[in-house]
């Protein structure tokens, strides 16, 4: 177990605030950035990574999208397209889900 910089998992201030507000409880990234049991702190609030799972974009659901602060999966896709130049959704693309909870 280690303590992470919150920016390692949550790449911008908006997402960090959404985690504090309870609106974001997981994030999918292109690779593993944490292990279960790792912690990070945002404005004095500690979070623990409770699960890290290998998945594909095709595994994602509306519930996953909402857990990342989007309205639904289509909105999540739009966010990714805006955030990543030349992004193309491919159901087979491998991703890693990092779920976390407030301690």
Short mmCIF file of N, CA, C and O in Angstrom, two decimals:
data_model
loop_
_atom_site.label_atom_id
_atom_site.label_comp_id
_atom_site.label_asym_id
_atom_site.label_seq_id
_atom_site.Cartn_x
_atom_site.Cartn_y
_atom_site.Cartn_z
N UNK A 1 0.84 -1.19 0.00
CA UNK A 1 0.00 0.00 0.00
C UNK A 1 0.88 1.24 0.00
O UNK A 1 1.91 1.27 0.64
N UNK A 2 0.41 2.23 -0.75
CA UNK A 2 1.16 3.48 -0.78
C UNK A 2 0.19 4.65 -0.85
O UNK A 2 -0.99 4.48 -1.12
N UNK A 3 0.72 5.83 -0.60
CA UNK A 3 -0.08 7.04 -0.71
C UNK A 3 0.22 7.67 -2.06
O UNK A 3 1.37 7.90 -2.42
N UNK A 4 -0.83 7.95 -2.80
CA UNK A 4 -0.73 8.49 -4.15
C UNK A 4 -0.97 9.99 -4.15
O UNK A 4 -1.72 10.51 -3.32
N UNK A 5 -0.41 10.66 -5.12
CA UNK A 5 -0.81 12.03 -5.42
C UNK A 5 -2.19 11.92 -6.04
O UNK A 5 -2.40 11.10 -6.94
N UNK A 6 -3.18 12.71 -5.61
CA UNK A 6 -4.53 12.58 -6.17
C UNK A 6 -4.57 12.78 -7.69
O UNK A 6 -5.41 12.21 -8.39
N UNK A 7 -3.65 13.57 -8.22
CA UNK A 7 -3.60 13.80 -9.65
C UNK A 7 -3.21 12.56 -10.44
O UNK A 7 -3.43 12.50 -11.65
N UNK A 8 -2.65 11.57 -9.78
CA UNK A 8 -2.29 10.33 -10.45
C UNK A 8 -3.54 9.64 -10.99
O UNK A 8 -3.56 9.15 -12.11
N UNK A 9 -4.60 9.62 -10.18
CA UNK A 9 -5.85 8.99 -10.61
C UNK A 9 -6.83 9.99 -11.22
O UNK A 9 -7.49 9.68 -12.19
N UNK A 10 -6.94 11.14 -10.59
CA UNK A 10 -7.94 12.14 -11.00
C UNK A 10 -7.21 13.31 -11.63
O UNK A 10 -6.68 14.17 -10.93
N UNK A 11 -7.15 13.37 -12.96
CA UNK A 11 -6.24 14.26 -13.66
C UNK A 11 -6.56 15.75 -13.66
O UNK A 11 -5.75 16.52 -14.14
N UNK A 12 -7.71 16.15 -13.10
CA UNK A 12 -7.99 17.59 -13.09
C UNK A 12 -8.77 17.99 -11.84
O UNK A 12 -9.32 17.14 -11.13
N UNK A 13 -8.78 19.28 -11.58
CA UNK A 13 -9.44 19.81 -10.38
C UNK A 13 -10.93 19.47 -10.35
O UNK A 13 -11.48 19.20 -9.29
N UNK A 14 -11.58 19.51 -11.51
CA UNK A 14 -13.02 19.22 -11.57
C UNK A 14 -13.30 17.81 -11.05
O UNK A 14 -14.19 17.60 -10.23
N UNK A 15 -12.51 16.84 -11.49
CA UNK A 15 -12.73 15.45 -11.05
C UNK A 15 -12.42 15.29 -9.57
O UNK A 15 -13.11 14.55 -8.87
N UNK A 16 -11.40 15.97 -9.09
CA UNK A 16 -11.08 15.89 -7.67
C UNK A 16 -12.23 16.47 -6.83
O UNK A 16 -12.60 15.90 -5.81
N UNK A 17 -12.81 17.57 -7.29
CA UNK A 17 -13.95 18.15 -6.58
C UNK A 17 -15.15 17.21 -6.63
O UNK A 17 -15.87 17.04 -5.65
N UNK A 18 -15.36 16.57 -7.78
CA UNK A 18 -16.46 15.61 -7.90
C UNK A 18 -16.27 14.42 -6.96
O UNK A 18 -17.24 13.89 -6.43
N UNK A 19 -15.04 14.00 -6.74
CA UNK A 19 -14.77 12.93 -5.78
C UNK A 19 -15.12 13.40 -4.38
O UNK A 19 -15.78 12.68 -3.62
N UNK A 20 -14.72 14.61 -4.04
CA UNK A 20 -15.06 15.16 -2.72
C UNK A 20 -16.57 15.25 -2.54
O UNK A 20 -17.08 15.00 -1.45
N UNK A 21 -17.28 15.58 -3.60
CA UNK A 21 -18.74 15.71 -3.54
C UNK A 21 -19.46 14.37 -3.63
O UNK A 21 -20.69 14.32 -3.54
N UNK A 22 -18.71 13.28 -3.82
CA UNK A 22 -19.31 11.95 -3.92
C UNK A 22 -19.86 11.62 -5.29
O UNK A 22 -20.52 10.60 -5.47
N UNK A 23 -19.61 12.48 -6.28
CA UNK A 23 -20.13 12.26 -7.64
C UNK A 23 -19.24 11.34 -8.47
O UNK A 23 -19.71 10.74 -9.44
N UNK A 24 -17.97 11.24 -8.13
CA UNK A 24 -17.03 10.37 -8.83
C UNK A 24 -16.48 9.37 -7.81
O UNK A 24 -15.93 9.76 -6.79
N UNK A 25 -16.67 8.09 -8.10
CA UNK A 25 -16.22 7.02 -7.20
C UNK A 25 -15.32 6.01 -7.90
O UNK A 25 -14.90 5.03 -7.30
N UNK A 26 -15.04 6.27 -9.17
CA UNK A 26 -14.12 5.41 -9.92
C UNK A 26 -13.63 6.17 -11.14
O UNK A 26 -14.21 7.18 -11.53
N UNK A 27 -12.54 5.66 -11.71
CA UNK A 27 -12.05 6.20 -12.97
C UNK A 27 -11.39 5.08 -13.75
O UNK A 27 -10.70 4.22 -13.17
N UNK A 28 -11.66 5.07 -15.03
CA UNK A 28 -10.98 4.15 -15.95
C UNK A 28 -9.80 4.89 -16.56
O UNK A 28 -9.92 6.04 -16.95
N UNK A 29 -8.68 4.23 -16.62
CA UNK A 29 -7.47 4.80 -17.22
C UNK A 29 -6.90 3.77 -18.18
O UNK A 29 -7.25 2.60 -18.14
N UNK A 30 -5.98 4.20 -19.02
CA UNK A 30 -5.38 3.32 -20.01
C UNK A 30 -4.41 2.32 -19.44
O UNK A 30 -4.02 1.37 -20.11
N UNK A 31 -4.02 2.51 -18.19
CA UNK A 31 -3.12 1.57 -17.53
C UNK A 31 -3.37 1.61 -16.03
O UNK A 31 -4.10 2.45 -15.53
N UNK A 32 -2.75 0.71 -15.31
CA UNK A 32 -2.89 0.62 -13.85
C UNK A 32 -2.07 1.73 -13.20
O UNK A 32 -0.87 1.84 -13.45
N UNK A 33 -2.73 2.54 -12.39
CA UNK A 33 -2.06 3.63 -11.69
C UNK A 33 -2.04 3.41 -10.18
O UNK A 33 -1.44 4.21 -9.46
N UNK A 34 -2.71 2.37 -9.69
CA UNK A 34 -2.80 2.14 -8.25
C UNK A 34 -3.08 0.67 -8.00
O UNK A 34 -3.41 -0.08 -8.91
N UNK A 35 -2.97 0.30 -6.75
CA UNK A 35 -3.30 -1.04 -6.28
C UNK A 35 -4.37 -0.91 -5.21
O UNK A 35 -4.46 0.13 -4.54
N UNK A 36 -5.15 -1.96 -5.00
CA UNK A 36 -6.11 -1.97 -3.90
C UNK A 36 -5.37 -1.69 -2.60
O UNK A 36 -4.29 -2.24 -2.37
N UNK A 37 -5.94 -0.83 -1.80
CA UNK A 37 -5.32 -0.47 -0.52
C UNK A 37 -4.54 0.83 -0.57
O UNK A 37 -4.25 1.42 0.47
N UNK A 38 -4.16 1.29 -1.77
CA UNK A 38 -3.49 2.59 -1.88
C UNK A 38 -4.46 3.69 -1.46
O UNK A 38 -5.69 3.54 -1.57
N UNK A 39 -3.92 4.79 -0.96
CA UNK A 39 -4.75 5.91 -0.53
C UNK A 39 -4.29 7.18 -1.22
O UNK A 39 -3.17 7.27 -1.73
N UNK A 40 -5.19 8.17 -1.22
CA UNK A 40 -4.84 9.52 -1.66
C UNK A 40 -5.70 10.49 -0.88
O UNK A 40 -6.73 10.11 -0.31
N UNK A 41 -5.26 11.72 -0.82
CA UNK A 41 -5.95 12.73 -0.03
C UNK A 41 -6.27 13.94 -0.89
O UNK A 41 -5.45 14.39 -1.69
N UNK A 42 -7.49 14.45 -0.71
CA UNK A 42 -7.93 15.68 -1.38
C UNK A 42 -8.47 16.60 -0.32
O UNK A 42 -9.43 16.25 0.38
N UNK A 43 -7.86 17.75 -0.15
CA UNK A 43 -8.30 18.76 0.82
C UNK A 43 -8.60 18.17 2.19
O UNK A 43 -9.63 18.46 2.80
N UNK A 44 -7.70 17.33 2.67
CA UNK A 44 -7.84 16.76 4.01
C UNK A 44 -8.74 15.55 4.10
O UNK A 44 -8.91 14.98 5.18
N UNK A 45 -9.33 15.13 3.00
CA UNK A 45 -10.20 13.95 2.98
C UNK A 45 -9.43 12.79 2.33
O UNK A 45 -8.89 12.94 1.24
N UNK A 46 -9.39 11.66 3.04
CA UNK A 46 -8.65 10.50 2.55
C UNK A 46 -9.58 9.54 1.81
O UNK A 46 -10.71 9.29 2.25
N UNK A 47 -9.08 9.04 0.71
CA UNK A 47 -9.78 8.04 -0.09
C UNK A 47 -8.90 6.81 -0.18
O UNK A 47 -7.68 6.91 -0.22
N UNK A 48 -9.54 5.64 -0.25
CA UNK A 48 -8.81 4.39 -0.43
C UNK A 48 -9.25 3.72 -1.73
O UNK A 48 -10.46 3.65 -2.03
N UNK A 49 -8.29 3.25 -2.49
CA UNK A 49 -8.58 2.47 -3.69
C UNK A 49 -9.04 1.10 -3.21
O UNK A 49 -8.31 0.41 -2.51
N UNK A 50 -10.28 0.72 -3.56
CA UNK A 50 -10.84 -0.54 -3.06
C UNK A 50 -10.83 -1.65 -4.09
O UNK A 50 -10.99 -2.82 -3.74
N UNK A 51 -10.65 -1.31 -5.37
CA UNK A 51 -10.59 -2.34 -6.41
C UNK A 51 -9.91 -1.78 -7.64
O UNK A 51 -10.09 -0.61 -7.98
N UNK A 52 -9.15 -2.61 -8.30
CA UNK A 52 -8.50 -2.27 -9.56
C UNK A 52 -8.74 -3.46 -10.49
O UNK A 52 -8.33 -4.59 -10.19
N UNK A 53 -9.45 -3.21 -11.61
CA UNK A 53 -9.87 -4.29 -12.49
C UNK A 53 -9.51 -4.00 -13.94
O UNK A 53 -9.76 -2.90 -14.43
N UNK A 54 -8.98 -5.00 -14.63
CA UNK A 54 -8.74 -4.90 -16.08
C UNK A 54 -10.07 -5.10 -16.79
O UNK A 54 -10.83 -6.01 -16.45
N UNK A 55 -10.35 -4.23 -17.77
CA UNK A 55 -11.61 -4.28 -18.51
C UNK A 55 -11.35 -3.85 -19.95
O UNK A 55 -10.22 -3.57 -20.32
N UNK A 56 -12.42 -3.74 -20.73
CA UNK A 56 -12.35 -3.14 -22.05
C UNK A 56 -13.40 -2.03 -22.11
O UNK A 56 -14.32 -1.99 -21.28
N UNK A 57 -13.25 -1.13 -23.07
CA UNK A 57 -14.27 -0.09 -23.23
C UNK A 57 -15.65 -0.70 -23.44
O UNK A 57 -16.65 -0.17 -22.96
N UNK A 58 -15.71 -1.84 -24.12
CA UNK A 58 -16.98 -2.50 -24.35
C UNK A 58 -17.65 -3.03 -23.09
O UNK A 58 -18.85 -3.30 -23.09
N UNK A 59 -16.89 -3.19 -22.00
CA UNK A 59 -17.45 -3.63 -20.72
C UNK A 59 -18.20 -2.52 -20.00
O UNK A 59 -18.98 -2.79 -19.09
N UNK A 60 -17.93 -1.29 -20.38
CA UNK A 60 -18.49 -0.15 -19.63
C UNK A 60 -20.01 -0.06 -19.80
O UNK A 60 -20.55 -0.37 -20.84
N UNK A 61 -20.65 0.42 -18.72
CA UNK A 61 -22.10 0.57 -18.68
C UNK A 61 -22.46 2.01 -18.33
O UNK A 61 -21.58 2.81 -17.96
N UNK A 62 -23.75 2.33 -18.40
CA UNK A 62 -24.21 3.64 -17.95
C UNK A 62 -23.85 3.86 -16.49
O UNK A 62 -23.48 4.97 -16.09
N UNK A 63 -23.95 2.81 -15.66
CA UNK A 63 -23.60 2.94 -14.24
C UNK A 63 -22.12 3.31 -14.08
O UNK A 63 -21.78 4.13 -13.22
N UNK A 64 -21.25 2.71 -14.89
CA UNK A 64 -19.83 3.07 -14.84
C UNK A 64 -19.65 4.55 -15.20
O UNK A 64 -18.90 5.27 -14.54
N UNK A 65 -20.33 4.98 -16.24
CA UNK A 65 -20.22 6.38 -16.68
C UNK A 65 -20.68 7.32 -15.58
O UNK A 65 -20.03 8.33 -15.31
N UNK A 66 -21.80 7.00 -14.93
CA UNK A 66 -22.30 7.85 -13.84
C UNK A 66 -21.31 7.89 -12.67
O UNK A 66 -21.13 8.93 -12.04
N UNK A 67 -20.65 6.76 -12.39
CA UNK A 67 -19.66 6.71 -11.30
C UNK A 67 -18.43 7.56 -11.62
O UNK A 67 -17.64 7.86 -10.73
N UNK A 68 -18.30 7.97 -12.88
CA UNK A 68 -17.20 8.85 -13.28
C UNK A 68 -17.68 10.27 -13.55
O UNK A 68 -16.96 11.09 -14.10
N UNK A 69 -18.93 10.56 -13.16
CA UNK A 69 -19.42 11.92 -13.24
C UNK A 69 -20.14 12.28 -14.53
O UNK A 69 -20.50 13.44 -14.74
N UNK A 70 -20.36 11.30 -15.42
CA UNK A 70 -21.08 11.56 -16.67
C UNK A 70 -22.56 11.19 -16.49
O UNK A 70 -22.92 10.43 -15.60
N UNK A 71 -23.40 11.71 -17.38
CA UNK A 71 -24.84 11.41 -17.31
C UNK A 71 -25.13 9.96 -17.69
O UNK A 71 -25.98 9.31 -17.10
N UNK A 72 -24.42 9.49 -18.72
CA UNK A 72 -24.61 8.14 -19.23
C UNK A 72 -23.40 7.79 -20.10
O UNK A 72 -22.47 8.59 -20.22
N UNK A 73 -23.42 6.61 -20.69
CA UNK A 73 -22.27 6.15 -21.46
C UNK A 73 -22.01 7.02 -22.68
O UNK A 73 -20.85 7.30 -23.01
N UNK A 74 -23.05 7.49 -23.34
CA UNK A 74 -22.85 8.36 -24.51
C UNK A 74 -22.19 9.68 -24.10
O UNK A 74 -21.27 10.15 -24.78
N UNK A 75 -22.60 10.25 -22.99
CA UNK A 75 -21.98 11.47 -22.48
C UNK A 75 -20.51 11.20 -22.14
O UNK A 75 -19.63 12.03 -22.42
N UNK A 76 -20.23 10.06 -21.55
CA UNK A 76 -18.86 9.66 -21.22
C UNK A 76 -18.00 9.60 -22.48
O UNK A 76 -16.88 10.10 -22.51
N UNK A 77 -18.55 9.01 -23.54
CA UNK A 77 -17.82 8.94 -24.81
C UNK A 77 -17.49 10.34 -25.33
O UNK A 77 -16.39 10.60 -25.81
N UNK A 78 -18.45 11.25 -25.22
CA UNK A 78 -18.24 12.62 -25.67
C UNK A 78 -17.13 13.30 -24.86
O UNK A 78 -16.30 14.02 -25.42
N UNK A 79 -17.11 13.06 -23.56
CA UNK A 79 -16.06 13.62 -22.70
C UNK A 79 -14.69 13.11 -23.15
O UNK A 79 -13.73 13.88 -23.26
N UNK A 80 -14.59 11.81 -23.41
CA UNK A 80 -13.31 11.24 -23.86
C UNK A 80 -12.88 11.83 -25.20
O UNK A 80 -11.70 12.11 -25.41
N UNK A 81 -13.82 12.00 -26.10
CA UNK A 81 -13.49 12.57 -27.41
C UNK A 81 -12.98 14.00 -27.29
O UNK A 81 -12.07 14.40 -28.01
N UNK A 82 -13.54 14.77 -26.36
CA UNK A 82 -13.06 16.15 -26.15
C UNK A 82 -11.71 16.18 -25.45
O UNK A 82 -10.87 17.03 -25.73
N UNK A 83 -11.49 15.23 -24.54
CA UNK A 83 -10.27 15.24 -23.73
C UNK A 83 -9.05 14.68 -24.45
O UNK A 83 -7.92 15.05 -24.13
N UNK A 84 -9.27 13.78 -25.41
CA UNK A 84 -8.16 13.10 -26.06
C UNK A 84 -8.23 13.31 -27.57
O UNK A 84 -9.14 12.81 -28.23
N UNK A 85 -7.24 14.00 -28.09
CA UNK A 85 -7.17 14.24 -29.53
C UNK A 85 -7.10 12.92 -30.28
O UNK A 85 -6.40 11.99 -29.88
N UNK A 86 -7.84 12.83 -31.37
CA UNK A 86 -7.88 11.64 -32.22
C UNK A 86 -8.39 10.39 -31.50
O UNK A 86 -8.07 9.27 -31.88
N UNK A 87 -9.20 10.58 -30.44
CA UNK A 87 -9.76 9.43 -29.73
C UNK A 87 -10.83 8.76 -30.58
O UNK A 87 -11.68 9.42 -31.17
N UNK A 88 -10.78 7.44 -30.63
CA UNK A 88 -11.80 6.66 -31.31
C UNK A 88 -12.22 5.53 -30.39
O UNK A 88 -11.37 4.76 -29.92
N UNK A 89 -13.51 5.44 -30.08
CA UNK A 89 -14.02 4.39 -29.20
C UNK A 89 -13.87 3.04 -29.88
O UNK A 89 -14.32 2.85 -31.01
N UNK A 90 -13.22 2.11 -29.21
CA UNK A 90 -13.07 0.75 -29.70
C UNK A 90 -13.43 -0.18 -28.54
O UNK A 90 -12.75 -0.18 -27.51
N UNK A 91 -14.51 -0.94 -28.69
CA UNK A 91 -14.97 -1.82 -27.60
C UNK A 91 -13.88 -2.75 -27.09
O UNK A 91 -13.92 -3.17 -25.94
N UNK A 92 -12.89 -3.06 -27.91
CA UNK A 92 -11.83 -3.99 -27.52
C UNK A 92 -10.65 -3.30 -26.81
O UNK A 92 -9.76 -3.99 -26.30
N UNK A 93 -10.64 -1.98 -26.76
CA UNK A 93 -9.53 -1.27 -26.10
C UNK A 93 -9.46 -1.64 -24.62
O UNK A 93 -10.48 -1.59 -23.91
N UNK A 94 -8.27 -2.00 -24.18
CA UNK A 94 -8.07 -2.38 -22.78
C UNK A 94 -7.93 -1.15 -21.90
O UNK A 94 -7.21 -0.21 -22.25
N UNK A 95 -8.63 -1.19 -20.78
CA UNK A 95 -8.59 -0.11 -19.80
C UNK A 95 -8.53 -0.72 -18.41
O UNK A 95 -8.70 -1.93 -18.25
N UNK A 96 -8.28 0.12 -17.41
CA UNK A 96 -8.21 -0.34 -16.02
C UNK A 96 -9.13 0.53 -15.18
O UNK A 96 -9.01 1.75 -15.18
N UNK A 97 -10.06 -0.12 -14.48
CA UNK A 97 -10.97 0.60 -13.58
C UNK A 97 -10.35 0.67 -12.19
O UNK A 97 -9.92 -0.33 -11.64
N UNK A 98 -10.32 1.88 -11.64
CA UNK A 98 -9.86 2.13 -10.28
C UNK A 98 -11.07 2.63 -9.48
O UNK A 98 -11.56 3.71 -9.74
N UNK A 99 -11.57 1.81 -8.55
CA UNK A 99 -12.68 2.22 -7.69
C UNK A 99 -12.12 2.67 -6.35
O UNK A 99 -11.19 2.07 -5.82
N UNK A 100 -12.72 3.72 -5.80
CA UNK A 100 -12.23 4.24 -4.53
C UNK A 100 -13.39 4.70 -3.65
O UNK A 100 -14.49 4.96 -4.13
N UNK A 101 -13.10 4.76 -2.35
CA UNK A 101 -14.09 5.17 -1.34
C UNK A 101 -13.46 6.14 -0.38
O UNK A 101 -12.27 6.05 -0.08
N UNK A 102 -14.31 7.01 0.14
CA UNK A 102 -13.88 7.92 1.21
C UNK A 102 -13.64 7.08 2.46
O UNK A 102 -14.43 6.20 2.79
N UNK A 103 -12.54 7.33 3.14
CA UNK A 103 -12.20 6.56 4.34
C UNK A 103 -12.87 7.19 5.55
O UNK A 103 -12.91 8.37 5.70
#
